[in-house]
Tab-separated table of C-alpha atoms in Angstrom:
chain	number	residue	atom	x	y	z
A	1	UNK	CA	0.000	0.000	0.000
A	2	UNK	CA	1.326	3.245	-1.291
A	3	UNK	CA	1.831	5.879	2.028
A	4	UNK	CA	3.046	9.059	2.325
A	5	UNK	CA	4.127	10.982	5.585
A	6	UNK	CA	4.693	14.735	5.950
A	7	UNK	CA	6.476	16.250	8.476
A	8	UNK	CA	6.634	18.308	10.619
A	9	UNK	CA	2.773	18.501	10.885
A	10	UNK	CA	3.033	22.482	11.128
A	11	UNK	CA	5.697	24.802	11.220
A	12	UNK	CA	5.804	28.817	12.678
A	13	UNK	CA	8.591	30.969	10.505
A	14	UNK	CA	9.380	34.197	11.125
A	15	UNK	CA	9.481	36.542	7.756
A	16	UNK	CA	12.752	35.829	5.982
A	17	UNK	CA	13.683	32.544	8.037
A	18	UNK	CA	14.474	29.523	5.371
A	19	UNK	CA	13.189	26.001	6.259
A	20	UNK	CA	12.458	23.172	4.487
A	21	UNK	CA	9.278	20.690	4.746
A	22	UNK	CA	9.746	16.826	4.176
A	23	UNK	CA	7.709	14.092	2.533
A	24	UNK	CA	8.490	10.394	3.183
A	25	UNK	CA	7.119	7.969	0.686
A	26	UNK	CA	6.635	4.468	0.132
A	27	UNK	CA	5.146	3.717	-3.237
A	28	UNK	CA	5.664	0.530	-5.308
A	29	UNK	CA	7.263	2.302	-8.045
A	30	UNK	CA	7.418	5.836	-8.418
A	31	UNK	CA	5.121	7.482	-11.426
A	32	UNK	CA	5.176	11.248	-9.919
A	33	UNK	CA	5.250	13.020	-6.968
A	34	UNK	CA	3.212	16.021	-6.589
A	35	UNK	CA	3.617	19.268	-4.248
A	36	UNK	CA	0.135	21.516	-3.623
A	37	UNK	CA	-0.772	24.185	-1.914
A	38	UNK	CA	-3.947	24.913	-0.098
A	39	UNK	CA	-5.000	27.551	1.633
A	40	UNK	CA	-8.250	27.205	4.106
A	41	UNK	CA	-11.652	26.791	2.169
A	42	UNK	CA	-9.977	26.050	-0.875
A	43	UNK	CA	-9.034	23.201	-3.285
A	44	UNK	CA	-4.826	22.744	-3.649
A	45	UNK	CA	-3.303	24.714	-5.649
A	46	UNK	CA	-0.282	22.922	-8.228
A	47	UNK	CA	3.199	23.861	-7.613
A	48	UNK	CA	5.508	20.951	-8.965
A	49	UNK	CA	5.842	17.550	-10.226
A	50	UNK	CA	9.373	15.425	-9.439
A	51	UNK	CA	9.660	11.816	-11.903
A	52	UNK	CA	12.713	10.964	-10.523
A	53	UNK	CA	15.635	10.869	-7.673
A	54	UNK	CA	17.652	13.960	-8.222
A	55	UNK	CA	15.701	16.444	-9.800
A	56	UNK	CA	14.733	19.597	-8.710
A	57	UNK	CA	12.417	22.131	-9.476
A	58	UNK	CA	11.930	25.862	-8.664
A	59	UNK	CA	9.190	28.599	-8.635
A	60	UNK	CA	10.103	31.813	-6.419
A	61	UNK	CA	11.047	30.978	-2.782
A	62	UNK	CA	10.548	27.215	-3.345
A	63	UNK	CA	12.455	24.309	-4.034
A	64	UNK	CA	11.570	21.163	-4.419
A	65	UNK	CA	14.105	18.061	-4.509
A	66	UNK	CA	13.396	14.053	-4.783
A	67	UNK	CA	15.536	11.122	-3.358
A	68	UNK	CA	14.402	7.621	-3.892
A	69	UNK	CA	12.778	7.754	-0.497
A	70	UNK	CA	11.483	11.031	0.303
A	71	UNK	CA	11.173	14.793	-0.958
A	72	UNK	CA	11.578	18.568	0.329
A	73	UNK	CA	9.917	21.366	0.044
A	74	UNK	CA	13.089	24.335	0.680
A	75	UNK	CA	11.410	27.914	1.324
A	76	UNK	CA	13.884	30.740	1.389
A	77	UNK	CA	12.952	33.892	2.638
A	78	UNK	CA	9.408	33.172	3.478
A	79	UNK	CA	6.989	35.686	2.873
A	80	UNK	CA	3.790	35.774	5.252
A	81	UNK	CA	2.037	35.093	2.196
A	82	UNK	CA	3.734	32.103	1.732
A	83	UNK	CA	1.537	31.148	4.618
A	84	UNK	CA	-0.675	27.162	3.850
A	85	UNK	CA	-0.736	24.322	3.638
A	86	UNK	CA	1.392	22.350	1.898
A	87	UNK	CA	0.541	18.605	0.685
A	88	UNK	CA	2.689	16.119	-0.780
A	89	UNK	CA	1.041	13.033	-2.947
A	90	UNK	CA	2.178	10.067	-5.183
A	91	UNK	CA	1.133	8.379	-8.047
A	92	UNK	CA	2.415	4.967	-8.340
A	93	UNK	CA	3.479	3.141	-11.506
A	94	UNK	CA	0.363	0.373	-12.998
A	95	UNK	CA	-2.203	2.672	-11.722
A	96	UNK	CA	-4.760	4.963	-13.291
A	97	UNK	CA	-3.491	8.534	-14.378
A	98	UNK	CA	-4.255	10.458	-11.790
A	99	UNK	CA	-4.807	8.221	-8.750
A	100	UNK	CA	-2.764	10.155	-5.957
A	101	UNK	CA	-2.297	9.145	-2.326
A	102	UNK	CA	-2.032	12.250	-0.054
A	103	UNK	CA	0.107	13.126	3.078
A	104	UNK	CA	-1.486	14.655	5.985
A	105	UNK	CA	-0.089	18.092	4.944
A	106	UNK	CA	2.153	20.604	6.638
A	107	UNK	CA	0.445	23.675	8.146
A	108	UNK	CA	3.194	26.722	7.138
A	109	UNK	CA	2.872	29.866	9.138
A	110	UNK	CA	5.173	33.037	8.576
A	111	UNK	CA	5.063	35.586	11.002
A	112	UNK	CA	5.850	39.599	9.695
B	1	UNK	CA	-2.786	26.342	-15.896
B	2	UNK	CA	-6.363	24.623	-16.372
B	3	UNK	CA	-9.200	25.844	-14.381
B	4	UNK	CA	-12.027	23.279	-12.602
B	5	UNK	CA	-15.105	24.969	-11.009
B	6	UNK	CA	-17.240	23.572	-8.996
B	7	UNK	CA	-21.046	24.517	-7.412
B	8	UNK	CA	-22.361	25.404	-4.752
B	9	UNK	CA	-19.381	26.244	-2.790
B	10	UNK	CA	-21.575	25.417	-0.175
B	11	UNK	CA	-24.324	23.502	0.594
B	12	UNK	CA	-26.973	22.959	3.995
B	13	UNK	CA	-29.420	20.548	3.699
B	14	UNK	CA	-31.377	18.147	6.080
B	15	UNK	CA	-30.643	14.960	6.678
B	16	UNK	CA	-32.147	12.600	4.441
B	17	UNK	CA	-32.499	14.941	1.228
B	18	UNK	CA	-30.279	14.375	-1.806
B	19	UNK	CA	-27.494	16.456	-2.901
B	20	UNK	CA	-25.637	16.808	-5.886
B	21	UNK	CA	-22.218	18.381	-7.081
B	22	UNK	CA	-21.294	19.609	-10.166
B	23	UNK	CA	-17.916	19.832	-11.531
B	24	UNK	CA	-16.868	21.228	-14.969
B	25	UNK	CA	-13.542	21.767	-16.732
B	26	UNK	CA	-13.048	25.400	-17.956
B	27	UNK	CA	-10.454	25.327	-20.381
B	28	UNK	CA	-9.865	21.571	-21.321
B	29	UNK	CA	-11.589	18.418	-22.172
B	30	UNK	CA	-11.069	15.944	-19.339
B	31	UNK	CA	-11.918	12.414	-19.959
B	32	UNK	CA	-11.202	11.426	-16.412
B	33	UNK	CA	-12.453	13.449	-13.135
B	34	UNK	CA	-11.642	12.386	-9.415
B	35	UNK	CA	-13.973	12.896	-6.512
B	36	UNK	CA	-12.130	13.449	-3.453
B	37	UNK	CA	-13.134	14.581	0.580
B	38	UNK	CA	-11.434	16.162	3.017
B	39	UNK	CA	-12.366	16.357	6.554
B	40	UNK	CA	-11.304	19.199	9.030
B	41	UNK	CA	-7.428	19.226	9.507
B	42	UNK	CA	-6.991	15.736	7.278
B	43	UNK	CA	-5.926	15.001	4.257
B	44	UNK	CA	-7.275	14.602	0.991
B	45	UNK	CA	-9.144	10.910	0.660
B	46	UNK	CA	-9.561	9.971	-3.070
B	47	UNK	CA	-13.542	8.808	-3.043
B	48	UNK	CA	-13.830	7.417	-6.441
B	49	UNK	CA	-12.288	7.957	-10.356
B	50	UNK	CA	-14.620	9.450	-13.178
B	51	UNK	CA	-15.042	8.440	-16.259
B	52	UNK	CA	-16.446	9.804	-19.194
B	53	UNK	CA	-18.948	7.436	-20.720
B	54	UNK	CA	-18.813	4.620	-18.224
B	55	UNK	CA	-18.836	3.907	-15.095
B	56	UNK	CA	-17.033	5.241	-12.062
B	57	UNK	CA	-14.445	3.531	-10.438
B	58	UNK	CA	-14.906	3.738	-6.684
B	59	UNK	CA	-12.163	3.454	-4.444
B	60	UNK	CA	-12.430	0.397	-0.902
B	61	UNK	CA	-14.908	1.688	1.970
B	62	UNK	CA	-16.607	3.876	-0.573
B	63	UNK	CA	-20.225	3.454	-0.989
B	64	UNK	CA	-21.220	3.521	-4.544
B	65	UNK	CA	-24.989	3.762	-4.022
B	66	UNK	CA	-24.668	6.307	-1.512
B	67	UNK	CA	-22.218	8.683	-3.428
B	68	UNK	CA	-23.727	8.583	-7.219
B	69	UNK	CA	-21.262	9.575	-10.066
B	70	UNK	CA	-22.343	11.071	-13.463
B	71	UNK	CA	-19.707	11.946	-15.875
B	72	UNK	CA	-22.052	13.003	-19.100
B	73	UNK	CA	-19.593	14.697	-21.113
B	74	UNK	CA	-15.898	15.731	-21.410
B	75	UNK	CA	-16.189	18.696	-18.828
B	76	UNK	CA	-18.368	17.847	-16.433
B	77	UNK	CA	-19.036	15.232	-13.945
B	78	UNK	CA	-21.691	15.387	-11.175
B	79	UNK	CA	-21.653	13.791	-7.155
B	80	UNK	CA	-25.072	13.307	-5.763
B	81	UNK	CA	-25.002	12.590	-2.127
B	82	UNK	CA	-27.835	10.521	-1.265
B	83	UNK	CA	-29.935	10.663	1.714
B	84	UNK	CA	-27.623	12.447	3.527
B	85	UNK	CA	-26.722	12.476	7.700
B	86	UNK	CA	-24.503	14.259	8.769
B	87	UNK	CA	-21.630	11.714	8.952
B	88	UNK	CA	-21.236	12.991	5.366
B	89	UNK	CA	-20.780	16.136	6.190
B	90	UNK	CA	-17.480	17.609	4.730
B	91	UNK	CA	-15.657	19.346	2.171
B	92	UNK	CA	-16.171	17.652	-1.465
B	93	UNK	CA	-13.311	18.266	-3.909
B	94	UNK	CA	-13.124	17.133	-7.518
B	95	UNK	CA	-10.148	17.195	-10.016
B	96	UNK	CA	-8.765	16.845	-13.409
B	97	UNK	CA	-6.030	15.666	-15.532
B	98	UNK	CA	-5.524	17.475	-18.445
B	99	UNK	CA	-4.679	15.199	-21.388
B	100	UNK	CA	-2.170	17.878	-22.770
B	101	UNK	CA	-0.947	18.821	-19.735
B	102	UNK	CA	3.262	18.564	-19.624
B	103	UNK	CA	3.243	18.043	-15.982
B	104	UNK	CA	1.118	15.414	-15.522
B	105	UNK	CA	-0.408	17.137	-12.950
B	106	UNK	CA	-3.931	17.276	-11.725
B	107	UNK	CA	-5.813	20.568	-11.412
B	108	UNK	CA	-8.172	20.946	-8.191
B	109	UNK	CA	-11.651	22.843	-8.248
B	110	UNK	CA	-12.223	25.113	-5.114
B	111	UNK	CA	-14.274	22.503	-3.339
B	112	UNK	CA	-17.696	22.270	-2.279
B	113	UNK	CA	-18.783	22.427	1.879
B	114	UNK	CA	-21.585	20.158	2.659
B	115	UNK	CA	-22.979	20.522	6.003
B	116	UNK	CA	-25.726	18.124	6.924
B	117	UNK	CA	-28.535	19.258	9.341
């Protein structure tokens, strides 16, 4: 059974401090993994898809990076409206496009 | 990227009445939509896959006469919530995959509130 686990669960910043958010997976062969954002009331909101161990990807003050086990989520210089929730999911090889299996999420607040 | 709506945004009803969920893709023809809920402070749960022009594909736990899934065309699929309690209150979410899409990413719509008198 595919699982993923996000930690920490949620994570106070003050403006401008960089952290980074993790995502442990186990998946029986690795299709995708997928980083969203959500903020409250809303659906998630697509930031990146990682195929493979070693690649990154960038958009403004994140980075995301994949190892064959897990993935982070690197924010530099957070802004307070970098401010969400950030989920991490997998699709697994021999399943239907577009079957993903969720982490719990990381609640991200940044503090002016 | 592609845009998914959804209506309502939010929905009261009493228990026992029927309710149903649209969802529609904008911008793009999606041949497969997925149903998911979310409860306060969890995670996304993936309900049940649909498909245009046959049936859905529910995922283990998920009752399929209770949660009735329509996908008539190549932008929209429906979720009718029948007889409804209040255990089924929650936030509904649907998605799509756009065919053409380089990421091979799925685009969310904003989600739909049931609450369940």
């Amino acid at each position: 059974e595919d699982q993923v686990t996000q930690s920490p669960e949620a994570l106070r910043l003050q403006e401008g401090e960089s952290s980074s958010l993790n995502c442990s997976y186990t998946v029986s062969g690795l299709r995708g993994l997928f980083w969203y954002r959500q903020d409250p009331g809303k659906g998630p909101e697509f930031l990146f898809t990682l195929y493979s161990a070693g690649e990154e990807k960038e958009k403004e003050r994140l980075k995301a990076t994949l190892t064959k086990k897990e993935s982070f989520l690197h924010i530099t210089a957070p802004k307070p409206e970098d401010s969400a929730t950030y989920l991490c999911a997998v699709q697994a090889r021999g399943t239907s496009y577009g079957k993903l299996t969720f982490g719990q999420g990381t609640i991200l607040t940044v503090h002016p | 990227g592609a845009v998914v709506s959804q209506h309502p945004s939010r929905v009261i009803c009493k228990s026992g009445t029927s309710v149903k969920i649209e969802c529609r893709s904008l911008d793009f023809q999606a041949t497969t939509m997925f149903w998911y809920r979310q409860f306060p402070k969890q995670s996304l749960m993936l309900m049940a896959t649909s498909n245009e022009g046959s049936k859905a594909t529910y995922e283990q736990g998920v009752e399929k006469d209770k949660f009735l899934i329509n996908h008539a065309s190549l932008t929209l699929s429906t979720l009718t919530v029948t007889s409804a309690h209040p255990e089924d209150s929650s936030f509904y979410i649907c998605s799509a995959r756009d065919p053409q899409g380089q990421d091979n990413e799925q685009f969310f719509g904003p989600g739909t509130r049931l609450t369940v008198l």
